[in-house]
């Protein structure tokens, strides 16, 4: 079956969710780190340009940019507390976004789509470490069941598009991503970005830093620029339909408490740190195996966490006015 | 939305989607011929001719028109084993659209109840037996129909989410293998029993052997559509959980496909040879479901004995052969593939793609220009 791209043509890549945490990181790698090749065209979409929940707008934007490849990052997302309130909204909107993007890609003969899942969608009751074969092996954690089910279905659709139409659409599964351009909102942001903002505010106001939860849940954090570099590798070199986890190793997993201390260091916060245990902890662990990634890329070097946190905090302080708070 | 909402103090107005299908017709029979409806109630049986439920606009319109207080949601893209195996993507997409549209439209008109219809074929493939209602999401479904299975499972996820956000008591039932009059008797696309009935009928006419696809060893619990209809009415009126409920005969009534084929032979008086084509897929070997929850809630319900129900179905088929659904149906395409879309075939490769009619909106909200990569950047 024909693709939208002939062999001689360079790639035209459309990145949905291009103004988000991961999108901005990919843009940085493409424009500042030589991540793209001669003649390639890269378009970073934001929701201002097209609401991907709407099929007609999705089609219009694909018609405009005629991509040969798609990196699909756009989603309705949030931190733990937002998800707990809005499972219906996250379920419905993400199902629509994903179907619109995948189906429109298929209709236009897009060669490859790399979508973005998350390790938070894995089964809640499970053995550790989690690996790629386990996505559908049980119900997800109850706190974000709407988002999780919708994201899992990207994998199902990828398999369907391959079986029925021979499409090579695949997905990556990052663990907890952090970096510049994140959503730093206290209530809706992810844990590290929300904590950075809180620490910044606590320092300014001379108040204690209030951490929600006990600080004991464990996470693997991956810096957004590392995710971006790996995304480009997946786009060019990874040929499987089955998804691939993008993460630091299991030995890099650490409790939220330790990350809080790194943030305090990075922002030079000297005040008191208090843990509000009346707030939910979310999942205690989601330890993921990066063995598959290591088989393909044994030499890939991840940015150390304290360094990534420092860079992100510096960015946040310097860009406070434009940061999403 | 600013639209009319239902008067929840008035009498029940029940909308049955998929009203002309196997289960829909059975419910209609019970409502109209067996006193299943109560004084003042209105029952509306929708078919795909009334609304294409894959289209949100049409779904909303039909809900606004009828203002249902209650919905029995049966409409789906369905098929037997072989049809599913060919088109998992389509089964997934079409059913997700239908289910999302119906549940959202029901919520928007403030409908009190929706009872949707799942199936035991959606349960995890690798599992312990008997299967019960708590196990739906405990692992991947059988490979043969994963598209349909995941789409149906999602109804349960939607129900929980509507309950969490809006307090809705939308729920679902999980029948085992249903059979009865008004089924799809198409041999390639229909379910196992109607397929066998049709094949045996033809074999009898032509004096040829009855060829059963598969080994005949897989086991199933069959439930007669009229029994299911009675139970649907009970669920609509009396069952108030959001978690789904299995509607099935007991585990002890599970039969093999071979036994079912022999019962069909007996019911039709078929005298020819019966052979088994083991090159054809068997599908799942078993899906034994527990009806303990049903018995707990509704201990006095009596199922029609299998052979009696099968005889009634065969008699109906013979008497209604000309009108029975037998031919291959072309699947409906989702709405985004028709009214706003021209499908064009370009170039020698015959690639089909769709062009949205007049939808390009230049200059929407600060357009970014594509980044064109030059060497050295």
CSV table of C-alpha atoms in Angstrom, one decimal, chain A residues 2 30-31 34 36-43 48-49 55-56 59-60 64-65 84-88 91-92 95-96 99-100 103 107 136-139 142 145 149 153 156-157 159-161 164-165, chain B residues 86-90 92-93 97 100-101 104 137-140 143 146 150 154 157-158 160-162 164-166 336-337 340-341 349 351-353 356 359-360 364 367-368 370-375 377:
chain,number,residue,atom,x,y,z
A,2,UNK,CA,1.2,3.5,-0.8
A,30,UNK,CA,15.8,19.2,16.6
A,31,UNK,CA,16.8,22.9,16.4
A,34,UNK,CA,21.3,18.8,15.2
A,36,UNK,CA,17.1,16.7,12.3
A,37,UNK,CA,18.5,15.8,8.9
A,38,UNK,CA,18.9,17.9,5.8
A,39,UNK,CA,15.7,18.9,4.1
A,40,UNK,CA,13.4,17.6,6.9
A,41,UNK,CA,10.5,19.6,7.9
A,42,UNK,CA,9.4,19.7,11.5
A,43,UNK,CA,6.1,21.2,12.7
A,48,UNK,CA,-4.2,26.9,19.7
A,49,UNK,CA,-3.7,25.8,16.1
A,55,UNK,CA,-12.1,15.6,13.8
A,56,UNK,CA,-12.5,18.3,11.3
A,59,UNK,CA,-8.1,16.7,9.3
A,60,UNK,CA,-7.5,20.4,8.4
A,64,UNK,CA,-2.1,21.8,5.8
A,65,UNK,CA,1.2,20.2,6.8
A,84,UNK,CA,-8.8,11.8,40.6
A,85,UNK,CA,-11.6,14.3,39.9
A,86,UNK,CA,-11.9,14.1,36.2
A,87,UNK,CA,-11.7,10.5,35.0
A,88,UNK,CA,-14.7,10.8,32.7
A,91,UNK,CA,-11.3,9.1,29.2
A,92,UNK,CA,-13.5,10.7,26.6
A,95,UNK,CA,-10.1,8.5,23.2
A,96,UNK,CA,-11.2,11.1,20.7
A,99,UNK,CA,-8.6,8.1,17.3
A,100,UNK,CA,-8.6,11.4,15.3
A,103,UNK,CA,-7.3,7.5,11.8
A,107,UNK,CA,-6.2,8.0,5.8
A,136,UNK,CA,-3.0,-5.0,29.6
A,137,UNK,CA,-2.6,-7.6,32.4
A,138,UNK,CA,-5.0,-6.1,34.9
A,139,UNK,CA,-6.9,-3.0,35.8
A,142,UNK,CA,-8.0,3.6,40.4
A,145,UNK,CA,-8.5,4.9,35.4
A,149,UNK,CA,-7.7,3.1,29.7
A,153,UNK,CA,-6.1,1.8,23.7
A,156,UNK,CA,-4.7,-1.7,20.7
A,157,UNK,CA,-5.3,0.6,17.8
A,159,UNK,CA,-2.1,-3.5,16.5
A,160,UNK,CA,-5.4,-3.1,14.6
A,161,UNK,CA,-3.9,-0.7,12.1
A,164,UNK,CA,-5.8,-4.6,9.0
A,165,UNK,CA,-3.7,-2.1,7.0
B,86,UNK,CA,-10.7,-10.1,9.9
B,87,UNK,CA,-11.5,-6.7,11.2
B,88,UNK,CA,-10.5,-6.0,14.8
B,89,UNK,CA,-9.7,-2.4,14.1
B,90,UNK,CA,-13.1,-1.7,12.7
B,92,UNK,CA,-12.9,-1.4,18.0
B,93,UNK,CA,-13.5,2.0,16.4
B,97,UNK,CA,-18.1,5.6,18.7
B,100,UNK,CA,-19.5,6.9,23.7
B,101,UNK,CA,-22.2,8.7,21.7
B,104,UNK,CA,-23.1,10.9,26.5
B,137,UNK,CA,-10.3,-6.3,33.2
B,138,UNK,CA,-8.0,-8.8,34.6
B,139,UNK,CA,-6.0,-9.5,31.5
B,140,UNK,CA,-6.1,-9.3,27.7
B,143,UNK,CA,-6.8,-12.6,20.3
B,146,UNK,CA,-9.7,-8.1,20.9
B,150,UNK,CA,-11.8,-3.8,24.4
B,154,UNK,CA,-14.8,0.3,27.8
B,157,UNK,CA,-15.1,2.1,32.4
B,158,UNK,CA,-17.5,4.8,31.1
B,160,UNK,CA,-17.9,4.0,36.5
B,161,UNK,CA,-16.7,7.4,35.3
B,162,UNK,CA,-20.2,8.7,34.8
B,164,UNK,CA,-18.0,9.1,39.8
B,165,UNK,CA,-18.4,12.5,38.1
B,166,UNK,CA,-22.2,12.8,37.8
B,336,UNK,CA,-16.6,11.1,9.4
B,337,UNK,CA,-16.2,9.0,6.3
B,340,UNK,CA,-18.2,15.8,4.9
B,341,UNK,CA,-15.9,13.6,3.1
B,349,UNK,CA,-1.2,3.0,-6.2
B,351,UNK,CA,-4.3,5.1,-2.2
B,352,UNK,CA,-7.6,6.1,-0.7
B,353,UNK,CA,-7.7,9.2,1.5
B,356,UNK,CA,-12.4,17.4,4.5
B,359,UNK,CA,-12.7,22.9,6.4
B,360,UNK,CA,-9.2,24.4,6.1
B,364,UNK,CA,-6.3,30.0,13.1
B,367,UNK,CA,0.1,29.7,12.8
B,368,UNK,CA,3.5,28.3,13.3
B,370,UNK,CA,7.2,24.3,9.7
B,371,UNK,CA,10.8,24.2,10.6
B,372,UNK,CA,12.9,23.3,7.6
B,373,UNK,CA,16.2,21.7,8.4
B,374,UNK,CA,19.3,22.9,6.7
B,375,UNK,CA,22.7,21.2,7.1
B,377,UNK,CA,21.7,23.8,12.0
